[in-house]
Amino acid sequence: MDSRYKLFKSKIGNSRKVNNLNHNIMEERKDFLKEERQQEWRSELRKSIKAKERTDIPRVKMLEQDPFERAKNSAEVNQGLTEDMAFKEARRCLDCADPTCISGCPVGINIPKFIKRIESGDILEAAKVLKETNALPAVCGRVCPQEVQCEINCFYVQKLKKDPVAIGFLERFAADYERNSGKMSVPEVLERNGVKVGIIGSGPSGLAVAGDMIKWGYDVTVFEALHEIGGVLKYGIPEFRLPNEVVDVEIDNLRKMGVKFEINFIVGKTATVDDLKADGFEVFFVGSGAGLPNFMNIPGENYTGIFSSNEYLTRVNLMNAADEEYDTPVFSGKKVAVIGGGNTAMDSVRTSKRLGADNSMIIYRRSIEEMPARVEEVHHAQEEGIEFMNLNSPLEYFADDKGRVRSMKLQKMRLGEPDSSGRRRPIPIEGSEYMVDVDTVIVAIGVSPNPLIPSSMPELKMSDWGTIIVNKETMESSIPGVFAGGDIVRGGATVILAMGDGRKAAAGMHEYLKKNVLKK
Amino acid sequence: MNKIVEKELLSNNVVKLVIDAPRIAAKRKAGHFVIVKIDEKGERIPLTIADGDIKKGTITLIIQQVGVTSHKLMMMEAGDTIMDMVGPLGHATEIEKVGTVLCAGGGVGIAPMLPIARAFQEAGNRVICVLAARNKELLILEEEVRMCSDEVIIMTDDGSYGKQGLVTHGMEEVLDREKVNFAVTIGPAIMMKYAALTTKKYNVPTIASLNTIMVDGTGMCGACRVTVDGKTMFVCVDGPEFDAHKIDYDEMIMRLGAYEVEERAAYERFMKKTKV
């Protein structure tokens, strides 16, 4: 088995933790999925090749840009699968009677169905299947941690001890194929019912809500604080992992379905929820994200040259700071240290390399096995020559007379007993302090929920961590008709978990409106 | 939206723009700011709102030319549109009836001070304003400030108008003479530092309104962080006003200069391009 799955199996074992996420969706859809599986085209396809032949095919390898070349450009690292590769990979899928993969998908994509559409050569149809439950398939195909979701639940991993079907690569393939075909299908929407739905924040959770609500006939408006739609997909995730163009096409698709977008609009500031209610909005979804970067609060952290990952990535991704034609500046450091071990840390450190750093380092207080980043990102970063300084933690920064950071004091760590997250706790080694020269530091140790919306709605019940408390089934907050999801509820998670929340919230909002508004 | 309806040069490097922004005009209060991005390739910069008119649906911004973006703003004319503008952001000034309020404004900082002085006067306070500028030419909004003040003291560095001296001299004149209950200072960081030291001597509670580097202006980036009372605060969501006696001005001045080299290079490129 590929090392990345071994790594994850060692991390989360065989327990299908993620399954619980959408246990309900699975139960409800079981019969429907069974019926679909029994359709003639699928039965025929299953019988067309022996299972043994299918399982003998090795897992496809993603085409990638050469590590040396790509570290100098901002083009996408993963180049996608060719049609032949996708077709061959699709044949590996056994179209199981009990498709355990689906239970690992936070948005409940009908995985075997879309893969079998690819196998039968009907790729546009495969893309349609994706869009039945996922508003952003080309995005998810690129940024989902499939190795801990659908793919780890694949029959190949669970029973055959082999590499799983490359579900993520195939998702991306189908979505890209459709986009490049010029024949983008726009999902069908019900007749407009005139009920106004307000979505606060245009990141992944908000877009997922918009995708479902518009299908059900609502009048959907998404309010965005920044000047671009997409939230973290635009300001956070770099071009080399998720091109903006890909995001824009999916947003445009939502626009074609009838979703309205208002940019430069901060709910709570430009207008309050009460103002919007007076304007006829019946129900709200708060998906304002975790837009408040955490710092370590160690001496010297406010020297110049020390950024939050949010600031660094926003300057480069949203504001195009690396391009001289654009007015926003950014430091192109030569010795760059990124503090943290998540996806954002990987995005930051790889960005710094592309901006011309000679030496880009990851400083993480645990070992590589505990890193929360997607395995593929860690792997790509290693290939690109990123230095991994694991079991290290910064204690203090030092600057020159102008206040620009010049060095940092690190302390070595060792691993102790597992903590509440199940990961081994880092313990400082006394007397192990040493100095490292740096000219740029990016702090990527997580984010806290953005206080703007909650502070404008004092009656909203919040947790001690500043997240909005919701009913886990419906995603409704303490204020009737106000729902929430994504990082403002979770406090910092992934694109796909935010989208899962969005879908759940949309169902909750639909029920709420049926009960309280549509009947009247 | 965001169309410039009126432009007026207040001095050779300070411009006043009245902008059509009905939503922001309806919500803005003294102390609020907006984030502005002029065009496709522009940067996002914070600008404190100097005035607003709910009926006309306009807000007023006063900009001093210091770099590329402010230069571009200076070059815009009535009828032009600012591509992106969002707000009102930050906490509004807490206005109460406290007695006598001393407002110390320096340079272009007089612009954001104006609505605060006006609000304090409307709340029934005695308002004394000390306005400071390098010379007569650079003094802005004198008439407007006089309209909402019980007394105005003008200080110029070269003595070309009002009295010669620094803002702190004018402040001391008032503080020595009468009981002041509250003070507000807005202007260059170095000026606010000394204005705060002055009111501290007299034990007068004082706020300073800060204008730091920002990108999003909504708490997301942390570029605007300042140390207040030993703690890191974000000017955009925690401010822009803080207890003037507890701000680490030296750190703030250092952070304001973060992009000095990059900004100078960008300005040179811009000037070269504009001339061609």
Coordinates of C-alpha atoms in Angstrom, one line a residue, chain A residues 62-263:
Chain A
M62 CA -1.2 11.9 -10.8
L63 CA 0.7 13.8 -13.4
E64 CA 2.7 16.5 -11.7
Q65 CA 4.9 19.4 -12.7
D66 CA 8.6 18.7 -12.1
P67 CA 9.4 19.8 -8.5
F68 CA 12.4 21.9 -9.5
E69 CA 10.5 23.7 -12.2
R70 CA 7.3 24.2 -10.3
A71 CA 9.0 25.7 -7.2
K72 CA 9.7 28.7 -9.6
N73 CA 6.3 29.2 -11.0
S74 CA 2.7 29.6 -9.7
A75 CA 1.1 27.1 -12.1
E76 CA -0.7 24.1 -10.7
V77 CA 1.4 21.3 -9.3
N78 CA -1.0 18.6 -10.2
Q79 CA -1.7 18.4 -13.9
G80 CA -4.7 16.1 -13.8
L81 CA -5.3 12.7 -15.4
T82 CA -5.5 12.0 -19.1
E83 CA -8.7 10.4 -20.4
D84 CA -7.0 7.0 -20.7
M85 CA -5.7 7.2 -17.1
A86 CA -9.1 8.2 -15.8
F87 CA -10.8 5.4 -17.7
K88 CA -8.4 2.8 -16.4
E89 CA -8.7 4.1 -12.8
A90 CA -12.5 4.1 -13.0
R91 CA -12.3 0.4 -14.0
R92 CA -10.7 -0.3 -10.6
C93 CA -13.9 0.7 -8.8
L94 CA -15.9 -2.5 -8.0
D95 CA -19.2 -0.6 -7.7
C96 CA -19.7 -2.2 -4.3
A97 CA -23.2 -3.2 -3.0
D98 CA -22.4 -1.3 0.2
P99 CA -20.5 1.8 -1.1
T100 CA -18.7 2.6 2.2
C101 CA -16.8 5.4 0.4
I102 CA -20.0 7.6 0.3
S103 CA -20.2 7.4 4.1
G104 CA -16.8 9.1 4.2
C105 CA -17.9 12.1 2.1
P106 CA -19.2 15.0 4.1
V107 CA -21.4 16.1 1.2
G108 CA -22.5 12.6 0.3
I109 CA -21.4 12.4 -3.3
N110 CA -22.7 9.3 -5.1
I111 CA -19.2 8.1 -5.7
P112 CA -19.7 4.8 -7.5
K113 CA -22.2 6.3 -9.8
F114 CA -20.0 9.1 -11.0
I115 CA -17.0 6.8 -11.4
K116 CA -19.0 4.3 -13.4
R117 CA -20.2 7.1 -15.7
I118 CA -16.5 7.8 -16.3
E119 CA -15.9 4.1 -17.0
S120 CA -18.8 4.1 -19.5
G121 CA -17.2 7.0 -21.3
D122 CA -19.9 9.5 -20.3
I123 CA -17.8 12.0 -18.5
L124 CA -20.2 15.0 -18.8
E125 CA -22.8 12.8 -17.1
A126 CA -20.3 12.0 -14.4
A127 CA -19.9 15.7 -13.8
K128 CA -23.6 16.1 -13.4
V129 CA -23.7 13.4 -10.8
L130 CA -21.1 15.3 -8.8
K131 CA -23.2 18.5 -9.0
E132 CA -26.2 16.7 -7.6
T133 CA -24.7 17.1 -4.1
N134 CA -21.6 19.2 -4.5
A135 CA -21.6 22.8 -5.7
L136 CA -17.8 22.9 -6.1
P137 CA -16.5 19.6 -7.5
A138 CA -13.4 21.0 -9.3
V139 CA -12.5 22.6 -6.0
C140 CA -13.1 19.5 -3.9
G141 CA -11.2 17.3 -6.3
R142 CA -8.2 19.4 -5.6
V143 CA -8.3 20.3 -1.9
C144 CA -10.3 17.6 0.0
P145 CA -8.3 15.3 2.3
Q146 CA -9.6 12.3 0.5
E147 CA -7.2 10.0 2.3
V148 CA -9.1 10.4 5.5
Q149 CA -12.6 10.6 4.0
C150 CA -13.9 8.7 1.0
E151 CA -10.6 6.9 0.0
I152 CA -9.8 5.4 3.4
N153 CA -13.3 3.9 3.4
C154 CA -12.8 2.3 0.0
F155 CA -13.2 -1.4 -0.2
Y156 CA -9.6 -1.7 -1.5
V157 CA -8.2 -0.2 1.8
Q158 CA -10.7 -1.8 4.1
K159 CA -10.7 -5.4 2.8
L160 CA -8.0 -5.8 0.2
K161 CA -5.2 -3.9 1.9
K162 CA -4.5 -2.2 -1.4
D163 CA -4.4 1.4 -2.5
P164 CA -7.9 2.9 -2.8
V165 CA -9.6 4.0 -6.0
A166 CA -8.3 7.5 -6.7
I167 CA -11.7 9.1 -6.0
G168 CA -10.3 12.6 -5.6
F169 CA -8.3 12.5 -8.9
L170 CA -11.4 11.2 -10.7
E171 CA -13.6 13.9 -9.2
R172 CA -11.2 16.5 -10.4
F173 CA -11.0 14.8 -13.8
A174 CA -14.7 14.8 -14.4
A175 CA -15.1 18.4 -13.3
D176 CA -12.2 19.7 -15.3
Y177 CA -13.4 17.7 -18.4
E178 CA -16.7 19.4 -18.2
R179 CA -15.2 22.9 -17.7
N180 CA -12.9 22.4 -20.6
S181 CA -15.6 21.0 -22.8
G182 CA -17.5 24.3 -23.0
K183 CA -20.6 22.3 -22.2
M184 CA -21.1 23.1 -18.6
S185 CA -24.4 21.8 -17.4
V186 CA -26.4 24.1 -15.1
P187 CA -28.2 22.0 -12.5
E188 CA -32.0 22.3 -12.7
V189 CA -33.7 24.6 -10.3
L190 CA -37.3 24.7 -9.1
E191 CA -39.5 27.6 -10.0
R192 CA -38.7 30.7 -7.9
N193 CA -40.8 30.9 -4.7
G194 CA -39.8 34.5 -3.9
V195 CA -38.6 33.6 -0.4
K196 CA -35.4 35.6 0.4
V197 CA -32.4 33.8 1.9
G198 CA -29.4 35.7 3.1
I199 CA -26.0 34.0 3.2
I200 CA -23.2 35.7 5.0
G201 CA -19.8 34.9 3.6
S202 CA -19.0 33.5 0.2
G203 CA -16.6 30.8 1.3
P204 CA -17.1 27.0 0.9
S205 CA -19.9 26.7 3.5
G206 CA -21.9 29.6 2.1
L207 CA -21.5 28.5 -1.5
A208 CA -22.7 25.0 -0.5
V209 CA -25.8 26.5 1.1
A210 CA -26.4 28.7 -2.0
G211 CA -26.1 25.7 -4.3
D212 CA -28.8 23.7 -2.5
M213 CA -31.2 26.6 -1.7
I214 CA -31.2 27.9 -5.2
K215 CA -32.1 24.4 -6.5
W216 CA -35.1 24.4 -4.2
G217 CA -36.4 27.6 -5.6
Y218 CA -35.3 30.2 -3.1
D219 CA -34.2 33.8 -3.8
V220 CA -30.6 33.5 -2.7
T221 CA -28.2 36.4 -2.0
V222 CA -24.6 35.9 -0.8
F223 CA -23.0 38.8 1.0
E224 CA -19.2 39.0 0.9
A225 CA -17.0 41.4 2.9
L226 CA -14.1 41.3 0.4
H227 CA -14.0 42.5 -3.2
E228 CA -13.9 38.9 -4.5
I229 CA -16.2 35.9 -4.1
G230 CA -14.9 32.7 -2.7
G231 CA -13.5 33.4 0.7
V232 CA -10.6 31.1 1.7
L233 CA -10.7 29.5 -1.8
K234 CA -9.5 32.9 -3.1
Y235 CA -7.5 34.6 -0.4
G236 CA -6.1 31.5 1.3
I237 CA -5.4 28.5 -1.0
P238 CA -2.6 29.3 -3.5
E239 CA -2.9 29.3 -7.2
F240 CA -0.5 26.3 -7.5
R241 CA -3.0 24.2 -5.6
L242 CA -6.3 25.7 -6.7
P243 CA -6.3 28.2 -9.6
N244 CA -8.7 31.1 -9.1
E245 CA -10.1 30.4 -12.6
V246 CA -11.3 27.0 -11.4
V247 CA -13.1 28.7 -8.5
D248 CA -14.6 31.4 -10.7
V249 CA -16.1 28.9 -13.1
E250 CA -17.9 27.1 -10.2
I251 CA -19.1 30.4 -8.8
D252 CA -20.3 31.4 -12.2
N253 CA -22.3 28.2 -12.4
L254 CA -24.1 29.2 -9.2
R255 CA -24.7 32.7 -10.7
K256 CA -26.3 31.0 -13.8
M257 CA -28.5 29.1 -11.4
G258 CA -29.7 32.4 -10.1
V259 CA -27.6 33.1 -7.0
K260 CA -27.0 36.8 -6.4
F261 CA -23.7 38.0 -5.0
E262 CA -23.1 41.3 -3.1
I263 CA -19.4 42.1 -2.6

